Short mmCIF file of C-alpha atoms in Angstrom, two decimals:
data_model
loop_
_atom_site.label_atom_id
_atom_site.label_comp_id
_atom_site.label_asym_id
_atom_site.label_seq_id
_atom_site.Cartn_x
_atom_site.Cartn_y
_atom_site.Cartn_z
CA UNK A 1 -8.14 -8.56 -8.40
CA UNK A 2 -7.40 -5.79 -5.72
CA UNK A 3 -4.99 -3.89 -7.17
CA UNK A 4 -1.38 -3.91 -4.59
CA UNK A 5 -0.89 -0.42 -5.82
CA UNK A 6 1.55 0.78 -3.34
CA UNK A 7 3.32 -1.43 -0.73
CA UNK A 8 6.02 1.26 -0.29
CA UNK A 9 6.84 1.57 3.53
CA UNK A 10 5.61 4.96 4.84
CA UNK A 11 7.16 4.87 8.33
CA UNK A 12 10.45 4.19 10.17
CA UNK A 13 11.21 1.20 12.42
CA UNK A 14 14.39 0.09 14.64
CA UNK A 15 15.22 -2.81 12.98
CA UNK A 16 15.62 -5.72 15.82
CA UNK A 17 18.65 -7.80 14.21
CA UNK A 18 21.75 -7.23 12.80
CA UNK A 19 21.78 -9.97 9.83
CA UNK A 20 24.49 -10.59 7.19
CA UNK A 21 23.11 -8.41 4.05
CA UNK A 22 23.08 -9.75 0.61
CA UNK A 23 21.06 -12.19 -0.73
CA UNK A 24 22.13 -15.12 1.58
CA UNK A 25 20.73 -19.20 2.24
CA UNK A 26 17.43 -19.60 1.44
CA UNK A 27 15.22 -20.16 4.33
CA UNK A 28 11.84 -21.75 4.54
CA UNK A 29 9.08 -20.35 7.00
CA UNK A 30 5.66 -22.49 7.83
CA UNK A 31 2.95 -20.59 9.10
CA UNK A 32 0.28 -21.47 11.10
CA UNK A 33 -3.27 -20.28 9.84
CA UNK A 34 -7.02 -21.11 9.62
CA UNK A 35 -8.04 -20.31 6.68
CA UNK A 36 -11.38 -20.05 6.94
CA UNK A 37 -13.56 -17.07 6.18
CA UNK A 38 -16.90 -15.79 8.66
CA UNK A 39 -15.90 -12.21 7.99
CA UNK A 40 -18.74 -10.94 6.15
CA UNK A 41 -22.10 -9.53 8.09
CA UNK A 42 -20.46 -9.96 11.44
CA UNK A 43 -20.92 -7.93 14.01
CA UNK A 44 -18.18 -8.89 17.17
CA UNK A 45 -15.11 -10.30 17.68
CA UNK A 46 -12.29 -11.98 19.50
CA UNK A 47 -8.90 -12.33 19.72
CA UNK A 48 -6.67 -15.80 19.90
CA UNK A 49 -3.09 -15.96 19.82
CA UNK A 50 -1.85 -19.62 19.37
CA UNK A 51 0.35 -21.10 21.92
CA UNK A 52 2.95 -21.45 18.84
CA UNK A 53 3.83 -17.59 18.99
CA UNK A 54 6.31 -15.67 16.94
CA UNK A 55 9.31 -16.04 19.14
CA UNK A 56 12.26 -16.32 16.25
CA UNK A 57 11.92 -11.95 16.99
CA UNK A 58 10.41 -11.56 14.03
CA UNK A 59 8.56 -8.53 13.27
CA UNK A 60 6.67 -7.31 10.08
CA UNK A 61 6.81 -3.88 8.91
CA UNK A 62 4.42 -3.75 5.36
CA UNK A 63 3.26 -6.76 3.67
CA UNK A 64 1.00 -7.72 0.61
CA UNK A 65 -1.22 -10.48 0.48
CA UNK A 66 -2.78 -11.20 -3.05
CA UNK A 67 -6.23 -12.94 -3.84
CA UNK A 68 -3.74 -15.27 -5.90
CA UNK A 69 -2.16 -16.76 -2.92
CA UNK A 70 1.30 -15.41 -3.48
CA UNK A 71 2.46 -13.10 -0.15
CA UNK A 72 5.25 -10.59 0.18
CA UNK A 73 6.62 -10.27 3.81
CA UNK A 74 8.66 -6.57 4.47
CA UNK A 75 10.27 -8.04 7.53
CA UNK A 76 13.33 -7.05 10.25
CA UNK A 77 15.04 -10.18 8.66
CA UNK A 78 14.22 -9.88 5.16
CA UNK A 79 11.98 -10.05 2.82
CA UNK A 80 9.49 -13.40 2.52
CA UNK A 81 7.96 -14.83 -0.23
CA UNK A 82 5.21 -17.11 -0.04
CA UNK A 83 3.65 -18.78 -2.88
CA UNK A 84 0.15 -20.91 -0.71
CA UNK A 85 -1.08 -18.19 0.77
CA UNK A 86 2.21 -17.97 3.88
CA UNK A 87 2.06 -21.93 4.06
CA UNK A 88 5.50 -21.65 3.26
CA UNK A 89 8.40 -18.75 3.25
CA UNK A 90 11.32 -18.14 1.38
CA UNK A 91 13.53 -15.35 2.67
CA UNK A 92 14.58 -13.99 -0.71
CA UNK A 93 16.50 -10.89 0.21
CA UNK A 94 18.54 -11.24 4.21
CA UNK A 95 19.30 -7.44 3.35
CA UNK A 96 17.44 -5.67 5.57
CA UNK A 97 18.85 -2.10 5.54
CA UNK A 98 17.82 -2.47 1.83
CA UNK A 99 14.58 -2.84 2.41
CA UNK A 100 14.90 0.82 3.73
CA UNK A 101 13.93 2.32 0.26
CA UNK A 102 11.00 2.02 -2.25
CA UNK A 103 9.39 -1.47 -2.73
CA UNK A 104 6.35 -2.20 -4.75
CA UNK A 105 4.69 -5.77 -5.58
CA UNK A 106 2.62 -6.83 -8.49
CA UNK A 107 1.27 -10.18 -8.02
CA UNK A 108 4.92 -12.63 -7.80
CA UNK A 109 6.80 -9.95 -9.29
CA UNK A 110 8.69 -7.28 -6.82
CA UNK A 111 11.34 -4.01 -6.83
CA UNK A 112 13.17 -3.62 -3.84
CA UNK A 113 14.67 0.17 -4.28
CA UNK A 114 17.54 1.41 -2.32
CA UNK A 115 19.09 4.14 -3.60
CA UNK A 116 20.32 3.50 -7.19
CA UNK A 117 20.43 0.00 -6.35
CA UNK A 118 17.29 -2.50 -8.09
CA UNK A 119 16.63 -5.33 -6.90
CA UNK A 120 13.93 -7.54 -9.40
CA UNK A 121 12.24 -10.48 -7.93
CA UNK A 122 9.86 -12.55 -9.72
CA UNK A 123 9.74 -14.94 -7.02
CA UNK A 124 12.38 -16.53 -5.65
CA UNK A 125 14.59 -15.43 -8.57
CA UNK A 126 16.58 -12.34 -8.09
CA UNK A 127 17.89 -10.81 -11.27
CA UNK A 128 21.02 -9.02 -10.90
CA UNK A 129 21.03 -6.28 -8.35
CA UNK A 130 21.25 -3.50 -10.35
CA UNK A 131 22.31 -0.08 -10.69
CA UNK A 132 19.41 2.07 -12.54
CA UNK A 133 19.57 5.89 -14.08
CA UNK A 134 17.48 6.98 -11.10
CA UNK A 135 18.41 7.24 -7.65
CA UNK A 136 15.32 7.30 -5.25
CA UNK A 137 17.71 8.78 -2.90
CA UNK A 138 17.07 12.20 -5.47
CA UNK A 139 13.31 12.53 -4.60
CA UNK A 140 11.86 13.87 -1.80
CA UNK A 141 9.13 10.90 -1.20
CA UNK A 142 9.51 8.30 -3.84
CA UNK A 143 6.12 7.17 -5.68
CA UNK A 144 6.17 4.53 -7.63
CA UNK A 145 3.87 2.18 -9.26
CA UNK A 146 3.83 -0.56 -11.94
CA UNK A 147 1.07 -2.03 -14.04
CA UNK A 148 2.88 -5.55 -15.00
CA UNK A 149 6.20 -7.33 -14.74
CA UNK A 150 7.56 -4.32 -17.50
CA UNK A 151 6.38 -1.31 -17.39
CA UNK A 152 5.87 0.86 -14.29
CA UNK A 153 5.80 5.31 -13.50
CA UNK A 154 7.73 7.16 -11.10
CA UNK A 155 7.04 10.35 -9.88
CA UNK A 156 9.32 12.69 -8.11
CA UNK A 157 9.17 16.56 -6.37
CA UNK A 158 12.05 18.91 -7.06
CA UNK A 159 12.43 22.27 -6.25
CA UNK A 160 9.91 24.68 -5.23
CA UNK A 161 8.95 27.47 -6.53
CA UNK A 162 6.65 30.10 -6.82
CA UNK A 163 4.43 28.50 -9.32
CA UNK A 164 4.29 25.18 -6.68
CA UNK A 165 6.27 21.40 -6.77
CA UNK A 166 8.07 21.03 -9.83
CA UNK A 167 7.07 17.38 -10.72
CA UNK A 168 9.11 14.87 -13.23
CA UNK A 169 7.17 11.66 -14.15
CA UNK A 170 9.29 8.73 -15.43
CA UNK A 171 8.45 5.61 -16.62
CA UNK A 172 10.16 2.17 -17.38
CA UNK A 173 9.42 -0.62 -20.21
CA UNK A 174 12.39 -2.97 -19.00
CA UNK A 175 11.41 -3.70 -15.30
CA UNK A 176 13.02 -0.87 -13.58
CA UNK A 177 16.62 -0.85 -14.85
CA UNK A 178 16.12 2.23 -17.25
CA UNK A 179 13.88 4.91 -16.46
CA UNK A 180 12.79 7.78 -19.05
CA UNK A 181 11.40 11.24 -18.43
CA UNK A 182 7.85 11.51 -20.08
CA UNK A 183 6.59 14.41 -18.30
CA UNK A 184 7.17 17.32 -16.17
CA UNK A 185 6.16 20.44 -14.85
CA UNK A 186 9.20 22.95 -16.62
CA UNK A 187 11.29 21.04 -19.34
CA UNK A 188 9.94 21.79 -22.96
CA UNK A 189 8.87 19.52 -24.68
CA UNK A 190 7.48 17.33 -21.97
CA UNK A 191 6.02 20.60 -20.07
CA UNK A 192 2.49 18.37 -19.36
CA UNK A 193 2.59 18.59 -15.32
CA UNK A 194 1.02 21.23 -13.65
CA UNK A 195 2.71 23.20 -10.82
CA UNK A 196 0.68 22.23 -8.11
CA UNK A 197 0.85 23.57 -4.28
CA UNK A 198 -0.63 20.05 -3.51
CA UNK A 199 1.51 17.85 -1.82
CA UNK A 200 1.20 14.96 -4.40
CA UNK A 201 1.42 11.52 -2.26
CA UNK A 202 0.28 8.97 -4.84
CA UNK A 203 0.50 7.78 -8.05
CA UNK A 204 -2.31 4.83 -9.71
CA UNK A 205 -2.05 3.62 -12.97
CA UNK A 206 -4.79 1.62 -14.39
CA UNK A 207 -3.03 0.75 -18.02
CA UNK A 208 0.57 1.40 -19.35
CA UNK A 209 -0.88 5.20 -20.07
CA UNK A 210 -3.87 5.93 -18.15
CA UNK A 211 -3.82 7.27 -14.09
CA UNK A 212 -3.61 9.63 -11.73
CA UNK A 213 -1.96 11.90 -9.20
CA UNK A 214 -3.27 12.78 -6.32
CA UNK A 215 -2.52 13.93 -2.69
CA UNK A 216 -3.53 16.65 0.10
CA UNK A 217 -4.45 19.91 -0.93
CA UNK A 218 -3.33 23.10 1.58
CA UNK A 219 -6.73 24.44 1.26
CA UNK A 220 -9.43 23.01 3.40
CA UNK A 221 -12.21 21.31 2.31
CA UNK A 222 -11.18 20.25 -0.69
CA UNK A 223 -9.94 17.49 -2.73
CA UNK A 224 -8.11 17.30 -6.31
CA UNK A 225 -7.47 14.53 -9.04
CA UNK A 226 -5.06 14.78 -11.41
CA UNK A 227 -6.11 12.19 -14.39
CA UNK A 228 -4.02 11.39 -17.99
CA UNK A 229 -5.32 8.75 -20.46
CA UNK A 230 -2.06 9.07 -22.03
CA UNK A 231 0.52 9.27 -19.60
CA UNK A 232 1.35 13.10 -21.04
CA UNK A 233 -1.29 15.14 -20.83
CA UNK A 234 -3.23 15.57 -17.19
CA UNK A 235 -6.10 17.33 -16.65
CA UNK A 236 -7.69 18.46 -12.96
CA UNK A 237 -10.73 17.27 -11.66
CA UNK A 238 -12.29 18.69 -8.61
CA UNK A 239 -13.78 16.00 -6.03
CA UNK A 240 -16.80 17.14 -4.30
CA UNK A 241 -16.81 17.05 -0.44
CA UNK A 242 -20.03 16.85 1.92
CA UNK A 243 -20.13 20.39 3.00
CA UNK A 244 -20.14 18.99 6.72
CA UNK A 245 -16.31 18.62 5.96
CA UNK A 246 -15.60 21.62 4.27
CA UNK A 247 -13.69 22.76 6.83
CA UNK A 248 -11.44 20.01 7.40
CA UNK A 249 -8.40 18.52 6.17
CA UNK A 250 -8.73 16.30 4.23
CA UNK A 251 -6.33 13.81 3.25
CA UNK A 252 -6.64 10.99 0.32
CA UNK A 253 -5.07 7.23 0.98
CA UNK A 254 -3.81 4.98 -1.82
CA UNK A 255 -6.28 4.24 -4.19
CA UNK A 256 -8.00 0.35 -4.40
CA UNK A 257 -8.62 -1.18 -8.20
CA UNK A 258 -10.83 -3.93 -9.46
CA UNK A 259 -12.16 -4.58 -12.58
CA UNK A 260 -15.02 -2.44 -12.12
CA UNK A 261 -14.46 0.85 -10.31
CA UNK A 262 -11.15 2.40 -8.77
CA UNK A 263 -11.95 3.87 -5.30
CA UNK A 264 -10.43 6.47 -3.52
CA UNK A 265 -10.82 6.10 0.43
CA UNK A 266 -10.48 9.90 1.92
CA UNK A 267 -10.43 10.52 5.41
CA UNK A 268 -11.35 14.35 7.06
CA UNK A 269 -10.06 15.87 10.34
CA UNK A 270 -10.81 18.92 11.91
CA UNK A 271 -8.47 21.68 11.72
CA UNK A 272 -9.17 22.91 15.49
CA UNK A 273 -11.38 20.20 17.21
CA UNK A 274 -12.60 21.27 20.53
CA UNK A 275 -14.73 19.15 22.55
CA UNK A 276 -18.12 20.39 20.89
CA UNK A 277 -16.66 19.59 17.64
CA UNK A 278 -14.62 16.82 17.66
CA UNK A 279 -16.02 14.86 14.67
CA UNK A 280 -13.91 13.25 11.40
CA UNK A 281 -15.46 10.90 8.85
CA UNK A 282 -14.06 8.06 6.31
CA UNK A 283 -15.55 8.84 3.00
CA UNK A 284 -15.31 6.42 -0.14
CA UNK A 285 -15.20 7.61 -3.56
CA UNK A 286 -15.20 5.30 -6.89
CA UNK A 287 -15.32 5.87 -10.62
CA UNK A 288 -15.64 3.20 -13.34
CA UNK A 289 -12.83 2.09 -14.73
CA UNK A 290 -12.80 3.21 -17.76
CA UNK A 291 -11.55 6.04 -20.28
CA UNK A 292 -12.61 8.86 -20.41
CA UNK A 293 -12.81 9.27 -16.52
CA UNK A 294 -16.07 9.66 -15.49
CA UNK A 295 -17.02 11.97 -11.84
CA UNK A 296 -16.14 10.75 -8.69
CA UNK A 297 -19.11 9.46 -6.89
CA UNK A 298 -19.32 8.96 -2.69
CA UNK A 299 -20.01 5.48 -2.20
CA UNK A 300 -20.45 5.35 1.20
CA UNK A 301 -19.32 7.76 4.58
CA UNK A 302 -18.76 6.78 8.57
CA UNK A 303 -18.00 9.26 10.93
CA UNK A 304 -15.42 8.71 13.88
CA UNK A 305 -15.18 10.80 17.31
CA UNK A 306 -12.85 11.57 18.25
CA UNK A 307 -10.96 13.05 15.27
CA UNK A 308 -7.82 11.93 16.65
CA UNK A 309 -4.66 13.47 15.26
CA UNK A 310 -2.96 10.34 14.58
CA UNK A 311 -3.84 9.94 11.27
CA UNK A 312 -1.45 13.21 10.30
CA UNK A 313 1.57 11.53 11.95
CA UNK A 314 4.35 10.42 9.89
CA UNK A 315 4.13 6.58 11.70
CA UNK A 316 0.50 5.94 11.26
CA UNK A 317 -1.65 3.63 9.01
CA UNK A 318 -0.63 3.32 5.51
CA UNK A 319 -3.78 2.02 4.00
CA UNK A 320 -6.84 3.05 6.13
CA UNK A 321 -9.47 1.04 4.11
CA UNK A 322 -9.55 -2.36 2.19
CA UNK A 323 -12.21 -3.55 -0.60
CA UNK A 324 -12.52 -7.32 -1.23
CA UNK A 325 -14.01 -9.31 -4.50
CA UNK A 326 -17.36 -8.91 -3.96
CA UNK A 327 -17.77 -5.17 -2.57
CA UNK A 328 -17.08 -5.97 1.51
CA UNK A 329 -15.53 -2.25 2.29
CA UNK A 330 -13.39 -2.07 5.73
CA UNK A 331 -12.33 0.41 7.15
CA UNK A 332 -10.07 1.44 10.13
CA UNK A 333 -11.57 3.97 12.99
CA UNK A 334 -10.44 5.40 16.49
CA UNK A 335 -13.50 3.68 17.19
CA UNK A 336 -12.05 -0.07 15.61
CA UNK A 337 -12.57 -2.03 12.54
CA UNK A 338 -15.81 -1.16 10.68
CA UNK A 339 -17.26 -3.13 7.55
CA UNK A 340 -20.32 -1.96 5.05
CA UNK A 341 -21.33 -3.57 1.41
CA UNK A 342 -21.34 -1.23 -1.09
CA UNK A 343 -23.50 -3.79 -3.46
CA UNK A 344 -26.68 -3.61 -1.19
CA UNK A 345 -27.88 -0.55 -1.32
CA UNK A 346 -29.24 -0.34 2.56
CA UNK A 347 -26.33 -1.87 3.99
CA UNK A 348 -25.42 -0.37 7.28
CA UNK A 349 -21.92 -0.07 8.83
CA UNK A 350 -21.42 -3.02 10.97
CA UNK A 351 -18.37 -3.31 13.41
CA UNK A 352 -15.89 -6.03 13.10
CA UNK A 353 -13.95 -5.27 16.10
CA UNK A 354 -13.14 -3.02 18.87
CA UNK A 355 -9.86 -4.52 19.14
CA UNK A 356 -8.25 -3.26 16.59
CA UNK A 357 -7.96 1.21 15.43
CA UNK A 358 -6.27 3.76 14.13
CA UNK A 359 -3.92 3.54 17.51
CA UNK A 360 -2.83 0.04 16.95
CA UNK A 361 -2.64 -1.00 12.98
CA UNK A 362 -0.52 -0.17 10.09
CA UNK A 363 -2.20 -1.63 7.27
CA UNK A 364 -5.75 -3.91 6.36
CA UNK A 365 -6.63 -5.48 3.02
CA UNK A 366 -8.52 -8.91 1.91
CA UNK A 367 -6.61 -11.94 0.80
CA UNK A 368 -7.30 -14.98 -1.09
CA UNK A 369 -10.79 -15.81 -0.63
CA UNK A 370 -11.32 -12.75 0.51
CA UNK A 371 -9.62 -13.55 4.30
CA UNK A 372 -9.17 -10.13 6.63
CA UNK A 373 -5.62 -9.05 7.08
CA UNK A 374 -4.73 -6.49 9.66
CA UNK A 375 -0.48 -5.26 10.31
CA UNK A 376 -0.20 -3.83 14.39
CA UNK A 377 2.14 -1.41 14.64
CA UNK A 378 4.00 -3.95 17.12
CA UNK A 379 4.84 -6.19 13.92
CA UNK A 380 2.63 -8.78 13.79
CA UNK A 381 0.19 -9.66 11.43
CA UNK A 382 -3.65 -11.21 12.26
CA UNK A 383 -6.23 -12.50 10.05
CA UNK A 384 -9.67 -13.18 10.45
CA UNK A 385 -11.28 -16.36 10.41
CA UNK A 386 -14.05 -19.02 11.40
CA UNK A 387 -15.78 -20.06 13.36
CA UNK A 388 -16.56 -17.87 15.88
CA UNK A 389 -15.02 -14.38 13.73
CA UNK A 390 -12.07 -15.04 15.59
CA UNK A 391 -8.81 -12.26 14.89
CA UNK A 392 -5.80 -15.11 15.16
CA UNK A 393 -2.54 -14.44 15.24
CA UNK A 394 -0.50 -15.53 11.78
CA UNK A 395 2.16 -16.63 13.32
CA UNK A 396 5.70 -17.67 11.13
CA UNK A 397 8.11 -20.37 12.50
CA UNK A 398 11.35 -21.19 11.09
CA UNK A 399 11.40 -24.52 9.89
CA UNK A 400 14.66 -25.46 7.95
CA UNK A 401 17.68 -23.89 5.49
CA UNK A 402 18.57 -24.57 1.84
CA UNK A 403 20.80 -23.39 -0.05
CA UNK A 404 19.47 -22.07 -3.18
CA UNK A 405 20.15 -22.18 -6.19
CA UNK A 406 18.23 -19.22 -7.40
CA UNK A 407 19.81 -16.52 -4.96
CA UNK A 408 22.15 -14.35 -6.97
CA UNK A 409 25.75 -14.03 -5.22
CA UNK A 410 27.23 -12.13 -8.34
CA UNK A 411 29.12 -8.71 -7.65
CA UNK A 412 26.78 -5.83 -8.02
CA UNK A 413 27.81 -3.90 -11.35
CA UNK A 414 26.25 -1.56 -13.72
CA UNK A 415 25.11 -3.00 -16.67
CA UNK A 416 25.09 0.60 -18.76
CA UNK A 417 21.64 1.24 -17.44
CA UNK A 418 20.12 -1.89 -19.46
CA UNK A 419 20.49 -4.17 -16.04
CA UNK A 420 17.33 -1.72 -8.28
CA UNK A 421 6.48 -3.04 14.20
CA UNK A 422 6.88 -4.87 19.58
CA UNK A 423 4.73 -7.90 20.57
CA UNK A 424 0.90 -6.54 20.78
CA UNK A 425 -1.86 -8.80 21.79
CA UNK A 426 -5.28 -6.53 22.07
CA UNK A 427 -7.52 -6.36 24.96
#
């Protein structure tokens, strides 16, 4: 299963509707969607906008679509949940303000952190909104990852010293309600994390003790990954960057995992692009999912031009790459969307679409039956369908309202810390 590692919202969009806060009535939505496939091996596609367009003002900010059929949408009208691949939707948290914090989704489980408050979901079931012993507001860039419904990790970057950033790694074993410091850069006996000048932007754990810390290095042409097999002791591993890009800025994106491999998508951008040298590249590495981890191997590379600085902006694409269950790799570039089959040695990159690119795309990933989804910066969700390999707008429409017995309306209380994109049609 493709790990949905981090579905944290890294962009800030204006909320269109001012709705009542809290966990109000349950809202059911229906979505018009053709569940055909048809993206494999295609070289072109068209965009179709159905007549039943999104007329409710709903705009999607982020999404997680799992092969099991479980889906989550972070929207300007609340948090939407579906168990049937988007046929029926439920608004499980009508509190857009709470959704400005850190979010993480793993199958039926969701964690919504709003400063020190945790909204913890299992499907439509919301536990007591609770205070935690860790405020996400304290971190400069809160980073978290869960490996199951109980165990998760959270990395906080504190003051910067001459040695580098001080990192604090916390762990929970009760679903996010209480956190324990397990490793840090400076505090004995937990001083096992390195002081680092790298900007650690991602953490990925593949078990309750093995994982990675990684981010963008200030040194051109370098890529460093810190790894651990016991969650406490960390070692640095240098990832080899192709010689053509040793003078470029190398930016890693969140890892993608399945049962066999861990994939690391990377984008290389020239630091001083010029008309004669304005080519960037998408580079994909992978390592076997085993302990201890081996060396990172380069498995795919795709050059693009122009080497836009769109990758560098705070409101640009969150997920630049997706890898399907059977090895289809799809990447978004300034030149459109491209696909290559990783398990076929002589496969070539094929363009899926020139209608979507890094200028209008926020996230890309595969869902059930390896159906490809793309979220635009206008808050609209498209998927690739057949026959005809068309990009079809996923049109979410309100069906009716129900008062849900699953919504928890009790007053927020501490439990002793035991109990927290504009319409767009490509042309």
